[in-house]
Amino acid sequence: MIPSPPRTIRVFHHPATLGHDAGPGHPESPARITAILDTLAKGPLAPRLEFLEAPAVEREALERVHPAGYLDALERLVARGGGRLDADTSVAPGSWEAALRAAGAAVAAAESALGGMPAFAVVRPPGHHALATQAMGFCVVNNVAVAAHAALARGLERVLIVDWDVHHGNGTQAIVEREPRIRYVSLHQWPLYPGTGRAEEHGVGNVFNVPRPPGRPRAEYVEALDDAVRRATDGWLPDLMLISAGFDAMAGDPLAGFTLEPDDYAEWVTRWRPIGAPIASVLEGGYVPSRIAAAAAAHLSAL
């Protein structure tokens, strides 16, 4: 038998995302992006990667998630030079273009996966804390929610979002918890910012929260999230799997206390590929650049 050629994985990025300035000394820095891109471009996976410039998201796609008034106010604030949106979320002159490209990368990654090529959107600002009408937690536009709703708009019936960021994606849950065509699974540290994500929160039967304390053996976290994904997909085969790929659940991250290692992200993807859904991932948190670069490479290698 002639072996199948290696799959190409698309990496969507745009230089404009480096122009988002979260503020001096802020952990959500451009170094996170450059570390990932450099590691991928120079590593053993490079021959199998296709680096593509992310398009700007269409306004229609944004407005499926965020009201026009919120988007207009955000654009005006950026045009005036930026400012603070909440205690730890700010925008600067380059932030509006960065947000458009970040959401555009998420949508493009989903489209790529549906076309047969798994994809990774290497973006900032991240998105999973952003509510429909409120920025928070470093997040301005909810990139993965925009991608999920774009997929529904093109006719998909079942979209699974798996959020392995160490913080609960409160914005994503709030946006999708009344939409039965989307299921949301989140493993997150509890208690921790933003204080949401209780196991008792089920939406319309489409929310699967897995809160866990810090400092547990890494295998416990791996099994807990895998079990939740199995429950979410039991009798419900997704047409698309979107991963909110935060890498702040690794040991040593300054903002949390989980114990994962890069290989754990590869383990999850390896387990979930047999589900059969196309997979696209979108960068969320993770604040040690060298560590998140290693984890990103590991999870792409498993694709």
Short mmCIF file of C-alpha atoms in Angstrom, two decimals:
data_model
loop_
_atom_site.label_atom_id
_atom_site.label_comp_id
_atom_site.label_asym_id
_atom_site.label_seq_id
_atom_site.Cartn_x
_atom_site.Cartn_y
_atom_site.Cartn_z
CA MET A 1 0.00 0.00 0.00
CA ILE A 2 1.29 3.45 -0.94
CA PRO A 3 1.30 5.62 2.21
CA SER A 4 -0.86 8.72 2.21
CA PRO A 5 1.05 12.00 1.91
CA PRO A 6 1.34 14.04 5.11
CA ARG A 7 -1.52 16.42 5.67
CA THR A 8 -0.92 20.10 5.24
CA ILE A 9 -1.87 22.28 8.20
CA ARG A 10 -2.68 25.92 7.58
CA VAL A 11 -1.54 28.61 9.99
CA PHE A 12 -3.46 31.88 9.72
CA HIS A 13 -1.88 35.07 11.03
CA HIS A 14 -1.60 38.75 10.18
CA PRO A 15 1.11 41.26 11.20
CA ALA A 16 -1.62 43.68 12.31
CA THR A 17 -2.28 41.51 15.36
CA LEU A 18 1.15 42.55 16.64
CA GLY A 19 -0.06 46.16 16.61
CA HIS A 20 -2.51 45.60 19.44
CA ASP A 21 -0.91 47.18 22.51
CA ALA A 22 -2.42 45.88 25.74
CA GLY A 23 -0.23 48.19 27.84
CA PRO A 24 3.26 48.28 29.37
CA GLY A 25 4.23 45.02 31.03
CA HIS A 26 0.95 43.36 30.12
CA PRO A 27 1.19 39.55 29.95
CA GLU A 28 -0.79 39.45 26.70
CA SER A 29 2.11 40.68 24.57
CA PRO A 30 3.18 40.38 20.91
CA ALA A 31 6.03 38.10 22.08
CA ARG A 32 3.46 35.32 22.45
CA ILE A 33 2.72 35.43 18.73
CA THR A 34 6.29 35.79 17.50
CA ALA A 35 7.44 32.88 19.67
CA ILE A 36 4.80 30.58 18.21
CA LEU A 37 5.40 31.62 14.61
CA ASP A 38 9.19 31.35 14.94
CA THR A 39 8.98 27.92 16.55
CA LEU A 40 6.61 26.61 13.90
CA ALA A 41 8.59 28.07 10.99
CA LYS A 42 11.92 26.67 12.19
CA GLY A 43 10.78 23.36 13.66
CA PRO A 44 10.42 19.88 12.18
CA LEU A 45 6.77 20.50 11.33
CA ALA A 46 7.62 23.42 9.02
CA PRO A 47 7.53 21.47 5.71
CA ARG A 48 3.94 20.49 6.46
CA LEU A 49 2.72 23.98 7.35
CA GLU A 50 1.22 26.59 5.06
CA PHE A 51 1.39 30.09 6.50
CA LEU A 52 -1.39 32.33 5.21
CA GLU A 53 -2.32 35.95 5.80
CA ALA A 54 -5.57 36.23 7.70
CA PRO A 55 -8.33 38.22 6.02
CA ALA A 56 -10.27 40.91 7.82
CA VAL A 57 -13.52 39.49 9.10
CA GLU A 58 -16.70 40.58 7.34
CA ARG A 59 -18.93 42.92 9.29
CA GLU A 60 -21.88 40.56 8.83
CA ALA A 61 -19.98 37.79 10.60
CA LEU A 62 -19.13 40.09 13.53
CA GLU A 63 -22.73 41.22 13.92
CA ARG A 64 -23.97 37.66 14.31
CA VAL A 65 -22.24 37.79 17.71
CA HIS A 66 -21.69 41.45 18.65
CA PRO A 67 -24.31 44.22 18.24
CA ALA A 68 -23.48 47.03 15.84
CA GLY A 69 -23.50 49.58 18.65
CA TYR A 70 -20.76 47.76 20.56
CA LEU A 71 -18.61 47.41 17.45
CA ASP A 72 -19.10 51.06 16.46
CA ALA A 73 -18.17 52.28 19.93
CA LEU A 74 -15.07 50.10 19.94
CA GLU A 75 -13.97 51.35 16.53
CA ARG A 76 -14.49 54.97 17.58
CA LEU A 77 -12.47 54.49 20.76
CA VAL A 78 -9.57 53.01 18.81
CA ALA A 79 -9.77 55.84 16.26
CA ARG A 80 -9.42 58.35 19.11
CA GLY A 81 -6.21 56.65 20.21
CA GLY A 82 -7.59 53.89 22.40
CA GLY A 83 -8.30 53.54 26.08
CA ARG A 84 -9.22 51.17 28.86
CA LEU A 85 -12.23 48.84 28.48
CA ASP A 86 -12.01 47.13 31.85
CA ALA A 87 -9.48 46.69 34.64
CA ASP A 88 -7.09 44.62 32.51
CA THR A 89 -8.27 45.19 28.93
CA SER A 90 -7.19 48.16 26.83
CA VAL A 91 -7.11 49.09 23.17
CA ALA A 92 -4.59 51.18 21.25
CA PRO A 93 -4.45 52.67 17.72
CA GLY A 94 -3.70 49.29 16.17
CA SER A 95 -6.30 47.30 18.06
CA TRP A 96 -9.27 47.58 15.71
CA GLU A 97 -7.35 46.19 12.74
CA ALA A 98 -5.89 43.50 15.01
CA ALA A 99 -9.37 42.49 16.16
CA LEU A 100 -10.68 42.33 12.58
CA ARG A 101 -7.77 40.11 11.54
CA ALA A 102 -8.03 37.91 14.63
CA ALA A 103 -11.69 37.16 14.01
CA GLY A 104 -10.98 36.81 10.30
CA ALA A 105 -8.27 34.26 11.06
CA ALA A 106 -10.69 32.24 13.18
CA VAL A 107 -13.30 32.18 10.42
CA ALA A 108 -10.67 31.31 7.80
CA ALA A 109 -9.30 28.50 9.96
CA ALA A 110 -12.78 27.00 10.29
CA GLU A 111 -13.35 27.27 6.54
CA SER A 112 -10.00 25.58 5.92
CA ALA A 113 -10.83 22.70 8.23
CA LEU A 114 -14.18 22.21 6.54
CA GLY A 115 -12.32 22.08 3.23
CA GLY A 116 -10.09 19.26 4.44
CA MET A 117 -7.10 21.13 5.85
CA PRO A 118 -6.91 21.50 9.63
CA ALA A 119 -5.87 24.98 10.68
CA PHE A 120 -4.59 27.12 13.53
CA ALA A 121 -5.36 30.82 13.96
CA VAL A 122 -2.39 32.46 15.70
CA VAL A 123 -4.06 35.65 16.87
CA ARG A 124 -4.37 38.38 19.42
CA PRO A 125 -6.24 39.88 21.12
CA PRO A 126 -7.74 36.63 22.38
CA GLY A 127 -11.50 36.26 22.53
CA HIS A 128 -13.17 33.80 24.86
CA HIS A 129 -13.90 36.26 27.70
CA ALA A 130 -15.52 38.82 25.38
CA LEU A 131 -19.27 39.07 25.91
CA ALA A 132 -21.60 40.20 23.16
CA THR A 133 -21.58 43.80 24.44
CA GLN A 134 -18.55 43.93 26.72
CA ALA A 135 -14.81 43.44 26.41
CA MET A 136 -13.07 41.80 29.35
CA GLY A 137 -10.17 39.61 30.38
CA PHE A 138 -7.77 40.77 27.62
CA CYS A 139 -10.50 39.95 25.04
CA VAL A 140 -12.25 42.36 22.67
CA VAL A 141 -14.06 40.28 20.02
CA ASN A 142 -15.07 36.67 20.66
CA ASN A 143 -13.15 35.07 17.81
CA VAL A 144 -14.27 31.47 18.30
CA ALA A 145 -17.93 32.45 18.69
CA VAL A 146 -17.72 34.46 15.47
CA ALA A 147 -16.26 31.41 13.70
CA ALA A 148 -18.92 29.10 15.14
CA HIS A 149 -21.79 31.33 14.03
CA ALA A 150 -20.22 31.77 10.60
CA ALA A 151 -20.22 27.97 10.30
CA LEU A 152 -23.91 27.82 11.21
CA ALA A 153 -24.65 30.53 8.65
CA ARG A 154 -23.12 28.40 5.91
CA GLY A 155 -25.45 25.54 6.81
CA LEU A 156 -23.69 23.44 9.43
CA GLU A 157 -26.00 21.90 12.01
CA ARG A 158 -23.62 20.97 14.85
CA VAL A 159 -20.53 22.86 15.99
CA LEU A 160 -18.49 21.76 19.01
CA ILE A 161 -16.31 24.28 20.86
CA VAL A 162 -13.69 22.79 23.17
CA ASP A 163 -12.04 25.37 25.43
CA TRP A 164 -8.86 24.12 27.12
CA ASP A 165 -7.71 27.54 28.29
CA VAL A 166 -7.17 27.46 32.06
CA HIS A 167 -9.74 30.27 32.52
CA HIS A 168 -13.41 29.66 31.86
CA GLY A 169 -14.59 31.16 28.58
CA ASN A 170 -17.48 33.04 30.14
CA GLY A 171 -18.03 35.12 27.02
CA THR A 172 -18.24 32.12 24.73
CA GLN A 173 -20.62 30.31 27.06
CA ALA A 174 -22.87 33.36 27.41
CA ILE A 175 -23.03 33.78 23.63
CA VAL A 176 -23.80 30.13 22.78
CA GLU A 177 -25.64 28.72 25.80
CA ARG A 178 -29.08 29.23 24.20
CA GLU A 179 -28.03 27.90 20.79
CA PRO A 180 -28.59 24.12 20.66
CA ARG A 181 -26.63 23.77 17.43
CA ILE A 182 -23.45 24.67 19.33
CA ARG A 183 -22.06 22.66 22.22
CA TYR A 184 -19.46 24.16 24.54
CA VAL A 185 -16.99 22.13 26.63
CA SER A 186 -14.60 23.86 29.02
CA LEU A 187 -11.91 22.59 31.37
CA HIS A 188 -10.82 25.40 33.68
CA GLN A 189 -9.30 26.10 37.06
CA TRP A 190 -11.75 26.74 39.89
CA PRO A 191 -11.73 29.05 41.70
CA LEU A 192 -10.09 31.51 39.32
CA TYR A 193 -10.95 34.48 37.11
CA PRO A 194 -13.64 35.14 35.92
CA GLY A 195 -15.52 33.11 38.55
CA THR A 196 -17.94 31.46 36.12
CA GLY A 197 -18.16 27.95 34.74
CA ARG A 198 -19.80 25.90 37.44
CA ALA A 199 -20.50 22.27 36.63
CA GLU A 200 -24.20 22.95 37.25
CA GLU A 201 -24.37 25.39 34.32
CA HIS A 202 -25.86 23.44 31.41
CA GLY A 203 -27.39 26.04 29.07
CA VAL A 204 -30.00 24.23 26.97
CA GLY A 205 -28.17 20.97 27.54
CA ASN A 206 -25.29 22.20 25.40
CA VAL A 207 -22.79 23.34 28.08
CA PHE A 208 -20.30 20.93 29.64
CA ASN A 209 -18.18 22.65 32.26
CA VAL A 210 -15.31 20.87 33.98
CA PRO A 211 -14.03 23.04 36.88
CA ARG A 212 -10.99 21.62 38.63
CA PRO A 213 -8.66 22.77 41.44
CA PRO A 214 -5.02 23.66 40.75
CA GLY A 215 -2.03 21.47 41.41
CA ARG A 216 -3.51 18.12 40.47
CA PRO A 217 -1.57 15.47 38.49
CA ARG A 218 -1.69 16.36 34.81
CA ALA A 219 -3.31 13.05 33.86
CA GLU A 220 -6.38 14.01 35.92
CA TYR A 221 -6.92 17.10 33.77
CA VAL A 222 -6.37 15.18 30.54
CA GLU A 223 -8.93 12.54 31.48
CA ALA A 224 -11.46 15.05 32.81
CA LEU A 225 -11.61 17.07 29.58
CA ASP A 226 -11.58 13.99 27.39
CA ASP A 227 -14.51 12.56 29.35
CA ALA A 228 -16.48 15.78 28.89
CA VAL A 229 -15.84 15.78 25.13
CA ARG A 230 -17.03 12.17 24.98
CA ARG A 231 -20.22 13.08 26.81
CA ALA A 232 -20.81 16.09 24.58
CA THR A 233 -20.43 14.05 21.40
CA ASP A 234 -22.31 10.94 22.53
CA GLY A 235 -25.03 10.59 19.91
CA TRP A 236 -24.19 14.07 18.60
CA LEU A 237 -21.54 14.02 15.85
CA PRO A 238 -20.23 17.55 15.26
CA ASP A 239 -19.79 18.90 11.75
CA LEU A 240 -16.89 21.01 13.03
CA MET A 241 -14.71 21.11 16.13
CA LEU A 242 -13.33 24.49 17.16
CA ILE A 243 -10.68 24.56 19.87
CA SER A 244 -10.21 27.63 22.06
CA ALA A 245 -6.52 26.88 22.36
CA GLY A 246 -5.22 28.68 25.40
CA PHE A 247 -1.95 27.29 26.71
CA ASP A 248 -2.03 28.79 30.20
CA ALA A 249 -2.95 25.44 31.78
CA MET A 250 0.71 24.42 31.60
CA ALA A 251 2.91 24.15 34.64
CA GLY A 252 4.69 27.42 35.31
CA ASP A 253 2.16 29.81 33.80
CA PRO A 254 2.14 32.97 35.96
CA LEU A 255 -1.64 33.39 35.96
CA ALA A 256 -2.80 29.93 37.04
CA GLY A 257 -1.88 26.64 38.70
CA PHE A 258 -2.57 23.70 36.39
CA THR A 259 0.21 21.23 35.62
CA LEU A 260 -0.07 20.34 31.93
CA GLU A 261 2.86 19.82 29.56
CA PRO A 262 3.00 20.29 25.77
CA ASP A 263 2.47 16.58 25.10
CA ASP A 264 -0.91 16.73 26.81
CA TYR A 265 -2.31 18.96 24.07
CA ALA A 266 -1.12 16.47 21.48
CA GLU A 267 -2.74 13.67 23.48
CA TRP A 268 -6.13 15.38 23.42
CA VAL A 269 -6.02 16.01 19.67
CA THR A 270 -4.92 12.44 19.02
CA ARG A 271 -7.90 11.15 21.02
CA TRP A 272 -10.39 13.44 19.31
CA ARG A 273 -9.38 13.03 15.69
CA PRO A 274 -11.27 9.70 15.46
CA ILE A 275 -14.51 11.55 16.27
CA GLY A 276 -14.31 12.49 12.62
CA ALA A 277 -15.03 16.22 12.77
CA PRO A 278 -12.81 18.74 10.97
CA ILE A 279 -10.67 20.58 13.53
CA ALA A 280 -9.62 24.24 13.67
CA SER A 281 -8.00 25.90 16.67
CA VAL A 282 -7.83 29.53 17.73
CA LEU A 283 -5.20 30.88 20.12
CA GLU A 284 -6.47 32.16 23.47
CA GLY A 285 -4.24 32.60 26.56
CA GLY A 286 -0.84 31.39 27.71
CA TYR A 287 1.80 33.76 29.02
CA VAL A 288 5.22 32.10 28.86
CA PRO A 289 6.14 32.52 25.18
CA SER A 290 8.60 29.64 24.91
CA ARG A 291 6.19 27.28 26.64
CA ILE A 292 3.15 28.17 24.58
CA ALA A 293 5.23 27.83 21.40
CA ALA A 294 6.17 24.27 22.38
CA ALA A 295 2.55 23.43 23.19
CA ALA A 296 1.29 24.91 19.92
CA ALA A 297 3.79 22.80 17.98
CA ALA A 298 2.81 19.67 19.88
CA HIS A 299 -0.89 20.11 19.25
CA LEU A 300 -0.36 20.81 15.54
CA SER A 301 1.85 17.74 15.23
CA ALA A 302 -1.07 15.65 16.46
CA LEU A 303 -3.23 16.98 13.62
#
